[in-house]
Amino acid sequence: MKTRTLGTTGLEVSAIGFGCMGLSQGYGPADDAESLATLHRAIDLGITLLDTAMSYGAGHNEELVGRAIAGRRDRVVLATKFGIVRGPDGVSLDGRPEHVRGHLEASLRRLGVDYVDLYYLHRVDPEVPVEDTVGAMAELVAEGKVRFLGLSEVDGKTLERAGTAHPISAVQSEWSLLWREIEDDVVPAARRLGVGLVPYSPLGRGLLTGTLTSQQFAGGSVPAGDFRAGDPRFEGEHLRQNLAVVDVIRQIATDNGLAPGQLALAWLLAQGADVVPVPGTRRAARVADNVAAAELELPAGVRERLDTVAARSAWAGDRRSFAAHGTTRSG
């Protein structure tokens, strides 16, 4: 597995990481035994960066990852997040400095470790200056409980403000052929500030794997319990238009002897040496396909063709209202 460096403070990780969210929530029921086998396969294939969060499965995901890395802690770069709180009354945001330590300590217990390598603020609390939250996170770095800091879903100005409190090693945002909004603001800011880029949903929430069909979304709606419910890109005419674009991507992949998902990951990796996508899967067999993408060098002509057929104007549905859905400040 090739490695890449996130930020300027020496955080070295595998060129492709593993996004753990789907092992606990998102795309229907998961099986813990299968999930553990998949995580072990990822580690065995050289993936070091495991990406989880306190909010994934309301703590279940961290516990699962903890079981997976038992006896393998020295082989992984463990990333988790805080700030999104799931409770009986719904989802809230909490970036209060006085709560940061408690969130981390709870994560450490669930993970069964005494430190995490990369600690993200999952979402900025709109009622707390980001500098204040990051300042509290920096105290945990000084104590050795956290090695590096990151932010998720922020704009360029917020990223710059956060860096005044402590160096930021990584910014995590949705980025793929399906969603390229961060290229306008976040990517230039991150590169100017020396912050690594960690795209989540690099396979377009499964769309770019080429395995989805309109028949799976009968009546133009996503099945109950699916994380994509409410995402405009997976509804009605939007979905039909997007699947048509994926058909073209699938043909380009076939022409180059690749699976569509591999092509999508290789395109993302080609955007720069500071990019480390974290695709997720529940299937151990699919991990190898994702890992293989790290070895691919796409010809310039293929990248240009993808930029044309999968231009932003080709896709339908705006994910922004979906991304902000259901979050309020915590009580």
Short mmCIF file of C-alpha atoms in Angstrom, two decimals:
data_model
loop_
_atom_site.label_atom_id
_atom_site.label_comp_id
_atom_site.label_asym_id
_atom_site.label_seq_id
_atom_site.Cartn_x
_atom_site.Cartn_y
_atom_site.Cartn_z
CA MET A 1 0.00 0.00 0.00
CA LYS A 2 1.34 3.42 -0.91
CA THR A 3 1.29 6.07 1.79
CA ARG A 4 0.48 9.77 1.82
CA THR A 5 1.02 12.53 4.35
CA LEU A 6 -1.84 14.60 5.74
CA GLY A 7 -0.88 18.11 6.73
CA THR A 8 2.57 19.41 7.54
CA THR A 9 3.08 17.82 10.94
CA GLY A 10 3.93 14.29 9.85
CA LEU A 11 0.68 12.29 9.83
CA GLU A 12 1.45 9.43 7.42
CA VAL A 13 -1.43 7.16 6.36
CA SER A 14 -2.29 4.66 3.67
CA ALA A 15 -3.25 6.29 0.36
CA ILE A 16 -6.76 4.92 0.84
CA GLY A 17 -8.43 4.70 4.21
CA PHE A 18 -11.54 2.90 5.41
CA GLY A 19 -14.77 4.72 6.29
CA CYS A 20 -16.47 2.74 9.04
CA MET A 21 -19.87 4.46 9.25
CA GLY A 22 -21.73 1.96 7.08
CA LEU A 23 -20.79 -0.86 9.45
CA SER A 24 -23.23 0.56 12.00
CA GLN A 25 -25.69 2.75 10.16
CA GLY A 26 -26.59 4.07 6.78
CA TYR A 27 -27.50 1.36 4.33
CA GLY A 28 -29.71 -1.09 6.18
CA PRO A 29 -28.86 -3.66 8.88
CA ALA A 30 -25.24 -4.71 9.36
CA ASP A 31 -23.73 -7.90 10.74
CA ASP A 32 -20.96 -7.44 13.30
CA ALA A 33 -19.16 -10.67 12.40
CA GLU A 34 -19.05 -9.69 8.75
CA SER A 35 -17.98 -6.17 9.66
CA LEU A 36 -15.09 -7.44 11.79
CA ALA A 37 -13.94 -9.70 8.96
CA THR A 38 -14.04 -6.73 6.59
CA LEU A 39 -12.02 -4.53 8.93
CA HIS A 40 -9.43 -7.27 9.43
CA ARG A 41 -9.18 -7.69 5.67
CA ALA A 42 -8.63 -3.96 5.24
CA ILE A 43 -5.81 -3.97 7.78
CA ASP A 44 -4.24 -7.07 6.23
CA LEU A 45 -4.23 -5.36 2.82
CA GLY A 46 -2.32 -2.38 4.17
CA ILE A 47 -5.04 0.12 4.98
CA THR A 48 -3.91 1.99 8.07
CA LEU A 49 -6.43 4.86 8.34
CA LEU A 50 -9.67 3.75 10.02
CA ASP A 51 -12.31 6.49 10.21
CA THR A 52 -15.09 6.31 12.79
CA ALA A 53 -17.08 8.72 14.99
CA MET A 54 -18.93 8.82 18.30
CA SER A 55 -22.17 9.45 16.41
CA TYR A 56 -21.98 6.40 14.14
CA GLY A 57 -24.48 3.97 15.57
CA ALA A 58 -24.54 6.09 18.76
CA GLY A 59 -21.23 4.59 19.89
CA HIS A 60 -21.62 1.12 18.39
CA ASN A 61 -19.19 1.88 15.59
CA GLU A 62 -16.36 2.83 17.92
CA GLU A 63 -16.95 -0.30 19.97
CA LEU A 64 -16.85 -2.38 16.79
CA VAL A 65 -13.64 -0.74 15.61
CA GLY A 66 -12.15 -1.29 19.05
CA ARG A 67 -12.83 -5.01 18.77
CA ALA A 68 -11.31 -5.07 15.28
CA ILE A 69 -8.04 -3.41 16.28
CA ALA A 70 -7.50 -5.36 19.50
CA GLY A 71 -3.96 -6.72 19.18
CA ARG A 72 -3.42 -4.61 16.03
CA ARG A 73 -3.28 -1.10 17.46
CA ASP A 74 0.23 -0.51 16.15
CA ARG A 75 -0.95 -1.22 12.59
CA VAL A 76 -3.61 1.45 12.36
CA VAL A 77 -3.99 5.21 12.36
CA LEU A 78 -7.18 5.65 14.31
CA ALA A 79 -9.43 8.61 13.50
CA THR A 80 -12.64 9.45 15.32
CA LYS A 81 -14.90 12.49 15.61
CA PHE A 82 -17.05 14.34 18.11
CA GLY A 83 -19.63 17.09 17.91
CA ILE A 84 -22.66 15.28 16.50
CA VAL A 85 -24.73 13.91 19.36
CA ARG A 86 -27.48 11.37 18.73
CA GLY A 87 -30.06 11.03 21.46
CA PRO A 88 -33.72 10.17 22.03
CA ASP A 89 -34.73 13.67 20.96
CA GLY A 90 -32.82 13.56 17.68
CA VAL A 91 -29.49 14.90 16.50
CA SER A 92 -27.72 17.91 18.00
CA LEU A 93 -24.36 19.67 17.75
CA ASP A 94 -22.02 20.14 20.67
CA GLY A 95 -18.69 21.91 20.34
CA ARG A 96 -18.58 23.38 23.84
CA PRO A 97 -14.98 23.45 25.08
CA GLU A 98 -15.98 22.10 28.49
CA HIS A 99 -17.47 18.99 26.85
CA VAL A 100 -14.60 18.09 24.51
CA ARG A 101 -12.62 16.09 27.08
CA GLY A 102 -15.65 14.07 28.10
CA HIS A 103 -16.45 13.21 24.48
CA LEU A 104 -12.90 12.00 23.89
CA GLU A 105 -12.70 9.96 27.07
CA ALA A 106 -15.96 8.21 26.18
CA SER A 107 -14.58 7.43 22.72
CA LEU A 108 -11.35 6.07 24.19
CA ARG A 109 -13.35 3.71 26.42
CA ARG A 110 -15.44 2.45 23.52
CA LEU A 111 -12.37 2.02 21.32
CA GLY A 112 -10.37 0.35 24.08
CA VAL A 113 -7.32 2.58 23.50
CA ASP A 114 -5.47 5.28 25.44
CA TYR A 115 -5.08 7.71 22.54
CA VAL A 116 -6.40 8.42 19.05
CA ASP A 117 -4.21 9.49 16.16
CA LEU A 118 -6.59 11.94 14.50
CA TYR A 119 -9.42 13.70 16.34
CA TYR A 120 -11.99 15.57 14.26
CA LEU A 121 -14.59 18.14 15.12
CA HIS A 122 -17.40 16.45 13.20
CA ARG A 123 -19.47 19.61 12.69
CA VAL A 124 -18.87 23.13 13.97
CA ASP A 125 -21.31 24.17 16.68
CA PRO A 126 -22.79 27.43 15.34
CA GLU A 127 -22.98 28.88 18.84
CA VAL A 128 -19.33 28.24 19.73
CA PRO A 129 -16.35 29.96 18.04
CA VAL A 130 -14.37 27.25 16.29
CA GLU A 131 -11.18 28.60 17.85
CA ASP A 132 -12.57 27.83 21.30
CA THR A 133 -13.44 24.24 20.40
CA VAL A 134 -10.08 23.64 18.75
CA GLY A 135 -8.34 25.20 21.74
CA ALA A 136 -9.90 22.55 23.97
CA MET A 137 -8.87 19.86 21.48
CA ALA A 138 -5.31 21.19 21.57
CA GLU A 139 -5.16 20.53 25.32
CA LEU A 140 -5.73 16.84 24.56
CA VAL A 141 -2.82 16.88 22.12
CA ALA A 142 -0.58 18.36 24.81
CA GLU A 143 -1.62 15.54 27.15
CA GLY A 144 -0.84 12.82 24.58
CA LYS A 145 -4.43 11.62 24.27
CA VAL A 146 -4.62 12.86 20.67
CA ARG A 147 -1.83 13.11 18.11
CA PHE A 148 -3.33 15.25 15.33
CA LEU A 149 -6.43 17.40 14.84
CA GLY A 150 -8.95 17.62 12.01
CA LEU A 151 -12.23 19.27 11.04
CA SER A 152 -15.16 17.97 9.03
CA GLU A 153 -17.50 19.89 6.72
CA VAL A 154 -16.13 23.39 7.11
CA ASP A 155 -15.49 26.20 4.65
CA GLY A 156 -12.13 27.75 3.93
CA LYS A 157 -12.50 30.68 6.33
CA THR A 158 -13.45 28.40 9.22
CA LEU A 159 -10.50 26.15 8.45
CA GLU A 160 -8.17 29.15 8.60
CA ARG A 161 -9.66 30.36 11.88
CA ALA A 162 -9.31 26.92 13.45
CA GLY A 163 -5.64 26.84 12.51
CA THR A 164 -4.95 29.88 14.67
CA ALA A 165 -5.68 27.75 17.74
CA HIS A 166 -3.70 24.66 16.70
CA PRO A 167 -2.31 23.20 13.46
CA ILE A 168 -4.98 21.26 11.56
CA SER A 169 -3.76 18.15 9.78
CA ALA A 170 -6.88 17.11 7.87
CA VAL A 171 -10.20 18.40 6.65
CA GLN A 172 -12.90 15.87 5.82
CA SER A 173 -15.56 16.74 3.24
CA GLU A 174 -17.80 14.96 0.80
CA TRP A 175 -15.88 14.83 -2.49
CA SER A 176 -16.29 12.60 -5.50
CA LEU A 177 -17.16 12.70 -9.17
CA LEU A 178 -20.74 13.13 -7.95
CA TRP A 179 -20.06 16.10 -5.65
CA ARG A 180 -17.23 18.55 -6.37
CA GLU A 181 -18.34 21.69 -4.53
CA ILE A 182 -15.31 21.71 -2.22
CA GLU A 183 -13.01 22.38 -5.17
CA ASP A 184 -14.20 26.01 -5.17
CA ASP A 185 -13.22 26.95 -1.63
CA VAL A 186 -12.09 24.18 0.69
CA VAL A 187 -9.45 22.58 -1.53
CA PRO A 188 -7.62 25.85 -2.31
CA ALA A 189 -7.78 26.91 1.35
CA ALA A 190 -6.51 23.55 2.59
CA ARG A 191 -3.58 23.63 0.20
CA ARG A 192 -2.71 27.20 1.11
CA LEU A 193 -2.79 26.26 4.81
CA GLY A 194 -1.04 22.91 4.45
CA VAL A 195 -4.03 20.79 5.46
CA GLY A 196 -4.62 17.31 4.04
CA LEU A 197 -7.87 16.41 2.28
CA VAL A 198 -9.89 13.37 3.36
CA PRO A 199 -12.89 12.84 1.07
CA TYR A 200 -15.76 10.89 2.57
CA SER A 201 -18.40 9.25 0.36
CA PRO A 202 -15.78 9.10 -2.42
CA LEU A 203 -18.02 6.59 -4.22
CA GLY A 204 -20.98 8.94 -4.24
CA ARG A 205 -22.83 7.11 -1.44
CA GLY A 206 -22.65 3.97 -3.54
CA LEU A 207 -23.86 5.53 -6.78
CA LEU A 208 -20.41 5.49 -8.40
CA THR A 209 -19.97 1.76 -7.84
CA GLY A 210 -22.31 1.21 -10.79
CA THR A 211 -24.29 -1.37 -8.84
CA LEU A 212 -27.42 0.68 -8.13
CA THR A 213 -30.49 0.63 -10.36
CA SER A 214 -33.72 2.58 -10.41
CA GLN A 215 -35.54 -0.65 -9.56
CA GLN A 216 -33.87 -0.62 -6.14
CA PHE A 217 -35.65 2.65 -5.43
CA ALA A 218 -39.20 1.69 -6.28
CA GLY A 219 -41.48 4.66 -6.65
CA GLY A 220 -38.50 7.02 -6.69
CA SER A 221 -37.82 6.75 -2.96
CA VAL A 222 -35.04 5.31 -0.85
CA PRO A 223 -35.96 2.33 1.38
CA ALA A 224 -36.72 3.06 5.03
CA GLY A 225 -33.62 3.04 7.20
CA ASP A 226 -31.31 3.93 4.31
CA PHE A 227 -29.02 6.89 5.05
CA ARG A 228 -29.71 8.29 1.57
CA ALA A 229 -33.38 8.88 2.39
CA GLY A 230 -34.00 12.56 1.84
CA ASP A 231 -30.93 13.05 -0.37
CA PRO A 232 -32.25 14.78 -3.53
CA ARG A 233 -29.66 12.98 -5.65
CA PHE A 234 -31.41 9.67 -4.96
CA GLU A 235 -34.97 10.74 -5.69
CA GLY A 236 -37.19 10.56 -8.75
CA GLU A 237 -36.00 12.26 -11.90
CA HIS A 238 -32.76 13.29 -10.21
CA LEU A 239 -31.88 9.65 -9.63
CA ARG A 240 -32.75 8.68 -13.19
CA GLN A 241 -30.52 11.43 -14.57
CA ASN A 242 -27.67 10.48 -12.26
CA LEU A 243 -27.88 6.81 -13.15
CA ALA A 244 -27.57 7.78 -16.81
CA VAL A 245 -24.30 9.54 -16.02
CA VAL A 246 -23.10 6.48 -14.12
CA ASP A 247 -23.84 4.34 -17.20
CA VAL A 248 -21.29 6.41 -19.12
CA ILE A 249 -18.76 6.15 -16.27
CA ARG A 250 -19.30 2.39 -16.20
CA GLN A 251 -18.47 2.19 -19.91
CA ILE A 252 -15.27 4.21 -19.43
CA ALA A 253 -14.30 1.86 -16.62
CA THR A 254 -14.98 -1.19 -18.79
CA ASP A 255 -12.92 0.28 -21.61
CA ASN A 256 -10.00 0.54 -19.20
CA GLY A 257 -10.44 -2.85 -17.54
CA LEU A 258 -11.64 -1.40 -14.25
CA ALA A 259 -14.65 -1.53 -11.99
CA PRO A 260 -16.56 1.79 -11.88
CA GLY A 261 -15.71 2.30 -8.22
CA GLN A 262 -12.01 1.81 -8.90
CA LEU A 263 -12.17 4.41 -11.65
CA ALA A 264 -13.90 6.88 -9.34
CA LEU A 265 -11.30 6.38 -6.59
CA ALA A 266 -8.39 6.61 -9.03
CA TRP A 267 -9.79 9.90 -10.36
CA LEU A 268 -9.99 11.28 -6.83
CA LEU A 269 -6.48 10.13 -5.93
CA ALA A 270 -5.20 11.83 -9.07
CA GLN A 271 -6.43 15.20 -7.77
CA GLY A 272 -3.30 15.49 -5.62
CA ALA A 273 -0.88 13.72 -3.31
CA ASP A 274 -2.63 15.38 -0.35
CA VAL A 275 -5.90 13.49 -1.00
CA VAL A 276 -6.75 10.36 1.04
CA PRO A 277 -10.29 9.06 0.38
CA VAL A 278 -12.04 6.88 2.96
CA PRO A 279 -14.44 4.59 1.09
CA GLY A 280 -16.50 2.18 3.14
CA THR A 281 -17.89 -1.24 2.43
CA ARG A 282 -19.42 -4.11 4.37
CA ARG A 283 -17.94 -6.72 2.08
CA ALA A 284 -14.41 -8.00 2.61
CA ALA A 285 -14.20 -8.91 -1.07
CA ARG A 286 -14.73 -5.30 -2.11
CA VAL A 287 -11.91 -3.97 0.06
CA ALA A 288 -9.36 -5.44 -2.36
CA ASP A 289 -10.97 -3.57 -5.26
CA ASN A 290 -10.65 -0.30 -3.38
CA VAL A 291 -7.05 -0.99 -2.39
CA ALA A 292 -6.16 -1.72 -6.01
CA ALA A 293 -7.24 1.80 -6.97
CA ALA A 294 -4.26 3.19 -5.05
CA GLU A 295 -1.94 1.59 -7.58
CA LEU A 296 -3.65 3.01 -10.65
CA GLU A 297 -2.28 5.83 -12.78
CA LEU A 298 -5.09 7.16 -14.96
CA PRO A 299 -3.98 8.47 -18.36
CA ALA A 300 -4.64 12.17 -18.83
CA GLY A 301 -7.14 11.37 -21.57
CA VAL A 302 -9.24 9.25 -19.20
CA ARG A 303 -9.26 11.95 -16.53
CA GLU A 304 -10.27 14.56 -19.08
CA ARG A 305 -13.10 12.37 -20.35
CA LEU A 306 -14.37 11.85 -16.82
CA ASP A 307 -14.22 15.59 -16.16
CA THR A 308 -16.41 16.08 -19.22
CA VAL A 309 -19.04 13.36 -18.82
CA ALA A 310 -19.25 13.81 -15.05
CA ALA A 311 -19.11 17.60 -15.02
CA ARG A 312 -21.08 19.24 -12.24
CA SER A 313 -23.78 20.26 -14.67
CA ALA A 314 -24.34 16.61 -15.59
CA TRP A 315 -25.62 15.65 -12.15
CA ALA A 316 -29.03 16.40 -10.63
CA GLY A 317 -29.93 17.16 -7.01
CA ASP A 318 -28.30 19.41 -4.43
CA ARG A 319 -27.02 17.60 -1.35
CA ARG A 320 -26.66 20.74 0.79
CA SER A 321 -30.14 20.74 2.32
CA PHE A 322 -29.76 17.02 3.04
CA ALA A 323 -26.35 17.50 4.67
CA ALA A 324 -27.72 20.06 7.10
CA HIS A 325 -30.86 18.10 7.94
CA GLY A 326 -31.75 17.28 11.53
CA THR A 327 -28.99 19.05 13.45
CA THR A 328 -29.63 21.55 16.22
CA ARG A 329 -27.56 22.77 19.11
CA SER A 330 -27.31 20.40 22.04
CA GLY A 331 -28.97 21.21 25.33
#
